Amino acid sequence: MYKIVVENSGTSFECGEEDTLLRAALRAGIAFPYECNVGQCGSCRFEVLEGEVRSLWAEAPALTPRDHRKGLKLGCQSRPVSDCRIKVRLDQSCLPLFQPLARDAELVSIRDVTHDMREFSFKTAEQARFAPGQYMLLHLPGVPGPRAYSMCSQPNEEGEWRFLIKRVPEGKGSEYLFDHIRPGQKITLDGPYGLAYFREDIDREIVCVAGGSGLAPLISIATAAAYHPAFKERRIRFFFGGRGPADICGDDYLRLLPGFGDRITFHSSISVPEMDPNNMWVGPVGFIHESVEGLLGDKLQDYEYYIAGPPPMLQATLQMLAIKHKVNVEHIHFDRFF
Ligand code: FES
């Protein structure tokens, strides 16, 4: 174990050679800033003042040439090779709700949801403790680096963790999960992580905006809200966008949302009509952020937003809400994975 002192914070933590600075800090209850945990967002940048770290991914896209010139590192991609003194601006909003832990998990079942999305259920000996909307890091045999996937399930004492995962062309993580893993096999789950979790104390109606496998955390959030006593009288608007009709999962899956069709209203749209050559799609055609804008109109400022999906969809939705319609960013929750 190495000792990591955080400059000007009066705090320090221990980090083993096999852990990253970010995750060791969070495990110790230190508010190290982060979002994605996998080298894509840049939130975990820090400076080494003394000591040495080893980078797991020197070309991580989150570090710009300017960051490299300034000697900045990523907490989620750095392992210590000595005691260190580091400089990082701690952010109390990143304080873990539940202590992140690495644990063994056994795959219990696999279920097809769309042509390229499957639900994977894992079981752990420990309780599944997390806030709806959070994600875990899956360490998969033969796949370099962990993969971040959100739970679509609820916290539970039985240790059940369900993930809704989309196959990514040439994605090594999803390839392993879709083509190799079988029920009974074990992997390591590490977490929970993530800041775009359900805020049960905010007295506003909820809008969920999902694209692709961004559906998973939003199903978890919408389900938690539907069950929550404080939300009994509130409606939840659930938007889901896909490229073609085959990307939109059927009602049988979405009926898992309690109250669907009554308190939860569901809106889906497709953005690539060429992917519907036989004109089977009867719903709206366009980007999902356009559906949100069109349906909520001048009430856009009234809601609490949870957004998850591919980077272009997330960017377009943020641009529409925060820039075009001046929705306060405090009311928009998302984790950046780009
Ligand atoms: Fe490290 Fe996103 S948390 S780059």
Coordinates of C-alpha atoms and ligand atoms in Angstrom, one line a residue:
M1 CA 0.0 0.0 0.0
Y2 CA 1.2 3.5 -0.8
K3 CA 0.3 6.6 1.0
I4 CA -1.3 9.3 -1.1
V5 CA -1.4 12.8 0.5
V6 CA -3.9 15.3 -1.1
E7 CA -2.2 18.8 -1.0
N8 CA -4.0 21.5 1.0
S9 CA -6.9 19.2 2.0
G10 CA -5.6 17.8 5.2
T11 CA -6.4 14.4 4.0
S12 CA -4.6 11.3 2.7
F13 CA -5.6 7.7 1.7
E14 CA -3.9 4.4 0.9
C15 CA -3.8 2.9 -2.6
G16 CA -2.6 -0.5 -3.5
E17 CA -0.6 -1.2 -6.7
E18 CA -3.6 -2.9 -8.3
D19 CA -6.0 -0.1 -7.6
T20 CA -6.3 3.3 -9.3
L21 CA -5.9 6.6 -7.3
L22 CA -9.5 7.6 -8.1
R23 CA -11.1 4.4 -6.9
A24 CA -8.9 4.0 -3.8
A25 CA -9.8 7.6 -2.8
L26 CA -13.5 6.9 -3.3
R27 CA -13.2 3.7 -1.3
A28 CA -11.7 5.7 1.5
G29 CA -14.6 8.2 1.4
I30 CA -12.6 11.0 -0.2
A31 CA -14.4 13.2 -2.8
F32 CA -12.0 12.8 -5.7
P33 CA -13.8 14.3 -8.7
Y34 CA -14.9 11.9 -11.5
E35 CA -17.7 10.9 -13.8
C36 CA -16.9 8.1 -16.2
N37 CA -14.2 6.1 -14.4
V38 CA -12.8 4.9 -17.7
G39 CA -10.6 7.6 -19.2
Q40 CA -13.1 9.5 -21.3
C41 CA -14.5 12.5 -19.5
G42 CA -11.4 14.2 -17.9
S43 CA -13.2 15.0 -14.6
C44 CA -10.5 13.2 -12.6
R45 CA -7.5 15.2 -13.8
F46 CA -4.8 15.7 -11.1
E47 CA -1.2 16.7 -10.7
V48 CA 1.6 14.7 -9.1
L49 CA 3.7 17.0 -6.9
E50 CA 5.9 14.3 -5.4
G51 CA 6.3 10.5 -6.1
E52 CA 5.4 8.5 -9.2
V53 CA 2.4 7.0 -10.8
R54 CA 2.0 4.6 -13.7
S55 CA -0.6 5.3 -16.4
L56 CA -2.8 2.5 -17.5
W57 CA -3.8 4.3 -20.7
A58 CA -1.4 7.0 -21.7
E59 CA -3.5 7.9 -24.8
A60 CA -6.8 8.2 -22.9
P61 CA -8.9 10.6 -24.9
A62 CA -9.8 12.7 -21.9
L63 CA -6.2 14.2 -21.7
T64 CA -5.6 17.0 -24.2
P65 CA -2.1 17.8 -25.6
R66 CA -2.2 20.8 -23.2
D67 CA -2.9 18.5 -20.3
H68 CA 0.0 16.4 -21.3
R69 CA 2.3 19.5 -21.5
K70 CA 1.1 20.5 -18.0
G71 CA 1.9 17.0 -16.7
L72 CA -1.7 16.3 -15.7
K73 CA -2.8 12.7 -15.1
L74 CA -6.1 10.9 -14.8
G75 CA -7.1 9.5 -11.4
C76 CA -9.0 6.7 -13.0
Q77 CA -6.0 5.7 -15.1
S78 CA -3.2 6.1 -12.6
R79 CA -1.7 3.5 -10.3
P80 CA 0.9 4.5 -7.7
V81 CA 4.4 3.1 -7.8
S82 CA 5.5 5.1 -4.7
D83 CA 4.1 7.2 -1.9
C84 CA 2.7 10.4 -3.6
R85 CA 1.7 14.0 -2.9
I86 CA -0.9 15.1 -5.3
K87 CA -2.9 18.2 -6.2
V88 CA -6.6 17.8 -7.0
R89 CA -9.7 19.9 -6.3
L90 CA -11.9 17.7 -4.2
D91 CA -15.6 18.0 -5.0
Q92 CA -18.1 17.1 -2.3
S93 CA -20.7 16.1 -4.9
C94 CA -18.5 13.1 -5.7
L95 CA -18.6 11.8 -2.2
P96 CA -19.7 8.1 -2.5
L97 CA -23.2 7.3 -1.3
F98 CA -22.1 3.7 -0.8
Q99 CA -18.5 2.6 -0.4
P100 CA -17.3 1.2 -3.7
L101 CA -16.1 -2.4 -3.4
A102 CA -14.8 -5.1 -5.7
R103 CA -16.6 -8.4 -5.4
D104 CA -17.1 -11.7 -7.2
A105 CA -20.3 -12.0 -9.2
E106 CA -21.8 -15.1 -10.9
L107 CA -23.8 -14.8 -14.1
V108 CA -27.2 -16.2 -13.5
S109 CA -29.2 -15.5 -16.7
I110 CA -29.2 -13.8 -20.0
R111 CA -32.3 -12.4 -21.8
D112 CA -32.7 -10.8 -25.3
V113 CA -34.3 -7.4 -25.2
T114 CA -33.7 -6.1 -28.8
H115 CA -31.7 -7.3 -31.7
D116 CA -28.5 -5.9 -30.1
M117 CA -29.5 -5.4 -26.4
R118 CA -29.5 -8.1 -23.7
E119 CA -30.1 -8.1 -20.0
F120 CA -27.5 -9.9 -17.9
S121 CA -28.3 -10.9 -14.3
F122 CA -25.5 -11.4 -11.8
K123 CA -25.5 -12.6 -8.2
T124 CA -23.2 -11.6 -5.4
A125 CA -22.9 -12.9 -1.9
E126 CA -23.2 -9.3 -0.6
Q127 CA -26.3 -7.1 -0.8
A128 CA -26.7 -5.0 -4.0
R129 CA -26.4 -1.6 -2.5
F130 CA -26.5 1.4 -4.9
A131 CA -28.6 4.4 -5.8
P132 CA -30.8 3.9 -8.9
G133 CA -28.9 5.4 -11.9
Q134 CA -25.5 4.3 -10.8
Y135 CA -23.1 2.0 -12.6
M136 CA -20.6 -0.7 -11.8
L137 CA -17.2 -1.5 -13.4
L138 CA -17.2 -5.0 -14.9
H139 CA -13.8 -6.7 -15.0
L140 CA -14.0 -9.2 -17.8
P141 CA -11.4 -12.0 -18.5
G142 CA -9.2 -11.1 -21.4
V143 CA -10.7 -7.6 -21.8
P144 CA -8.2 -4.8 -21.1
G145 CA -9.5 -2.3 -18.5
P146 CA -12.9 -2.5 -16.8
R147 CA -16.2 -1.6 -18.6
A148 CA -18.8 0.6 -17.0
Y149 CA -22.4 -0.6 -17.2
S150 CA -25.4 0.8 -15.3
M151 CA -27.9 -1.4 -13.4
C152 CA -31.5 -1.5 -14.7
S153 CA -32.6 -3.1 -11.4
Q154 CA -33.2 -1.9 -7.9
P155 CA -31.0 -2.1 -4.8
N156 CA -31.8 -5.4 -3.0
E157 CA -30.7 -7.6 -0.2
E158 CA -30.5 -10.7 -2.4
G159 CA -27.4 -9.5 -4.2
E160 CA -29.0 -9.4 -7.7
W161 CA -27.5 -7.0 -10.2
R162 CA -29.2 -6.6 -13.6
F163 CA -27.5 -4.8 -16.5
L164 CA -29.0 -3.9 -19.9
I165 CA -26.1 -4.0 -22.3
K166 CA -25.9 -3.1 -26.0
R167 CA -23.6 -4.9 -28.4
V168 CA -21.0 -2.4 -29.6
P169 CA -19.4 -3.2 -33.0
E170 CA -15.8 -4.2 -32.3
G171 CA -16.4 -3.5 -28.6
K172 CA -14.3 -6.0 -26.6
G173 CA -16.5 -5.7 -23.5
S174 CA -19.8 -6.4 -25.2
E175 CA -18.2 -9.0 -27.4
Y176 CA -17.1 -11.0 -24.4
L177 CA -20.6 -10.6 -22.8
F178 CA -22.5 -11.5 -25.9
D179 CA -20.3 -14.3 -27.3
H180 CA -18.4 -15.9 -24.5
I181 CA -19.7 -15.6 -21.0
R182 CA -22.2 -18.3 -19.9
P183 CA -24.4 -18.7 -16.8
G184 CA -22.3 -20.0 -13.9
Q185 CA -19.2 -18.1 -14.9
K186 CA -17.8 -15.5 -12.5
I187 CA -16.5 -12.0 -13.0
T188 CA -15.5 -9.1 -10.8
L189 CA -18.0 -6.2 -10.2
D190 CA -16.6 -3.0 -8.7
G191 CA -18.7 -0.1 -7.5
P192 CA -21.1 1.5 -7.2
Y193 CA -20.1 4.6 -9.0
G194 CA -21.8 7.5 -10.8
L195 CA -23.4 10.8 -10.0
A196 CA -26.5 10.8 -12.2
Y197 CA -28.6 8.9 -9.6
F198 CA -32.2 9.4 -8.5
R199 CA -32.7 12.5 -6.2
E200 CA -35.6 11.5 -4.1
D201 CA -35.7 14.8 -2.2
I202 CA -36.3 17.0 -5.2
D203 CA -39.9 18.1 -5.4
R204 CA -40.3 18.2 -9.2
E205 CA -41.7 15.9 -11.9
I206 CA -39.2 13.7 -13.6
V207 CA -38.2 13.5 -17.3
C208 CA -36.0 10.6 -18.4
V209 CA -34.3 10.9 -21.8
A210 CA -32.6 7.7 -23.0
G211 CA -30.8 6.5 -26.1
G212 CA -29.3 3.0 -26.7
S213 CA -28.2 1.3 -23.5
G214 CA -28.8 4.6 -21.7
L215 CA -32.1 2.9 -21.1
A216 CA -30.7 0.9 -18.2
P217 CA -30.1 3.6 -15.6
L218 CA -33.2 5.4 -16.5
I219 CA -35.4 2.3 -16.0
S220 CA -33.8 2.0 -12.6
I221 CA -34.5 5.6 -11.8
A222 CA -38.1 5.6 -13.2
T223 CA -38.9 2.4 -11.2
A224 CA -37.5 3.8 -8.0
A225 CA -39.5 7.0 -8.5
A226 CA -42.7 5.1 -9.3
Y227 CA -42.4 3.2 -6.0
H228 CA -41.4 6.1 -3.9
P229 CA -44.1 7.4 -1.5
A230 CA -43.2 11.1 -2.2
F231 CA -43.8 10.5 -6.0
K232 CA -47.2 9.0 -5.7
E233 CA -49.0 12.0 -7.3
R234 CA -46.2 12.8 -9.8
R235 CA -46.0 11.7 -13.4
I236 CA -42.8 10.5 -15.1
R237 CA -42.2 11.2 -18.7
F238 CA -39.9 8.7 -20.3
F239 CA -38.3 9.4 -23.7
F240 CA -36.4 6.7 -25.6
G241 CA -34.7 7.3 -29.0
G242 CA -33.3 4.7 -31.4
R243 CA -32.0 4.8 -34.9
G244 CA -34.5 2.3 -36.3
P245 CA -37.6 0.5 -35.1
A246 CA -35.5 -2.6 -34.2
D247 CA -33.7 -0.4 -31.6
I248 CA -36.9 0.3 -29.7
C249 CA -37.6 -2.4 -27.2
G250 CA -41.1 -3.7 -26.9
D251 CA -43.8 -3.0 -24.5
D252 CA -43.3 -6.4 -22.8
Y253 CA -39.9 -5.1 -21.5
L254 CA -41.0 -1.6 -20.7
R255 CA -44.1 -2.8 -18.8
L256 CA -41.6 -3.7 -16.2
L257 CA -41.9 -0.1 -15.2
P258 CA -44.6 0.0 -12.6
G259 CA -47.5 2.2 -13.6
F260 CA -46.5 2.2 -17.2
G261 CA -49.3 3.7 -19.3
D262 CA -50.7 5.6 -16.4
R263 CA -48.2 7.5 -14.2
I264 CA -45.3 6.9 -16.6
T265 CA -45.9 8.1 -20.1
F266 CA -43.6 6.6 -22.7
H267 CA -42.5 8.4 -25.9
S268 CA -40.2 6.8 -28.5
S269 CA -38.9 8.0 -31.8
I270 CA -36.5 6.8 -34.5
S271 CA -33.9 9.1 -36.1
V272 CA -33.0 7.1 -39.3
P273 CA -36.1 6.4 -41.3
E274 CA -34.0 4.5 -43.9
M275 CA -33.7 1.8 -41.2
D276 CA -37.5 1.2 -41.6
P277 CA -37.6 0.2 -45.3
N278 CA -41.1 -1.4 -45.0
N279 CA -42.6 1.6 -43.2
M280 CA -43.5 -0.4 -40.1
W281 CA -42.8 2.5 -37.7
V282 CA -46.0 4.4 -36.7
G283 CA -44.4 6.7 -34.2
P284 CA -42.6 10.0 -34.6
V285 CA -39.4 10.3 -36.7
G286 CA -36.7 12.6 -35.4
F287 CA -34.1 13.0 -32.7
I288 CA -35.3 12.3 -29.2
H289 CA -34.3 15.7 -27.9
E290 CA -36.7 17.2 -30.5
S291 CA -39.5 15.0 -29.1
V292 CA -38.7 16.3 -25.6
E293 CA -38.7 19.9 -26.8
G294 CA -41.9 19.5 -28.9
L295 CA -43.9 17.7 -26.1
L296 CA -42.8 19.7 -23.1
G297 CA -42.8 23.1 -24.9
D298 CA -42.8 26.1 -22.6
K299 CA -42.9 23.8 -19.5
L300 CA -39.3 22.6 -20.1
Q301 CA -38.0 24.6 -17.1
D302 CA -40.3 22.8 -14.7
Y303 CA -38.8 19.3 -14.6
E304 CA -35.9 17.3 -13.1
Y305 CA -34.0 15.6 -16.0
Y306 CA -32.1 12.4 -16.1
I307 CA -30.2 11.7 -19.3
A308 CA -28.2 8.7 -20.5
G309 CA -27.2 7.6 -24.0
P310 CA -24.6 7.9 -26.7
P311 CA -22.5 11.1 -26.7
P312 CA -24.2 12.9 -29.7
M313 CA -27.6 12.3 -28.2
L314 CA -26.4 13.5 -24.8
Q315 CA -24.8 16.6 -26.3
A316 CA -27.8 17.5 -28.3
T317 CA -30.2 17.1 -25.4
L318 CA -27.9 19.2 -23.1
Q319 CA -27.6 21.9 -25.8
M320 CA -31.4 22.0 -26.2
L321 CA -32.1 22.2 -22.5
A322 CA -29.3 24.2 -20.9
I323 CA -28.3 26.5 -23.8
K324 CA -31.4 27.0 -25.9
H325 CA -34.0 26.9 -23.1
K326 CA -31.8 27.9 -20.1
V327 CA -32.8 25.0 -17.9
N328 CA -30.6 25.3 -14.8
V329 CA -27.9 22.6 -15.0
E330 CA -28.6 21.7 -11.3
H331 CA -31.8 20.1 -12.6
I332 CA -30.0 18.0 -15.3
H333 CA -28.3 14.8 -14.2
F334 CA -26.0 12.8 -16.4
D335 CA -22.6 11.0 -16.4
R336 CA -20.4 11.8 -19.3
F337 CA -18.8 8.8 -21.1
F338 CA -17.0 10.7 -23.8
Ligands
FES1 FE1 -11.4 9.7 -15.2 FE2 -13.6 10.2 -16.5 S1 -13.4 9.8 -14.4 S2 -11.6 10.3 -17.3

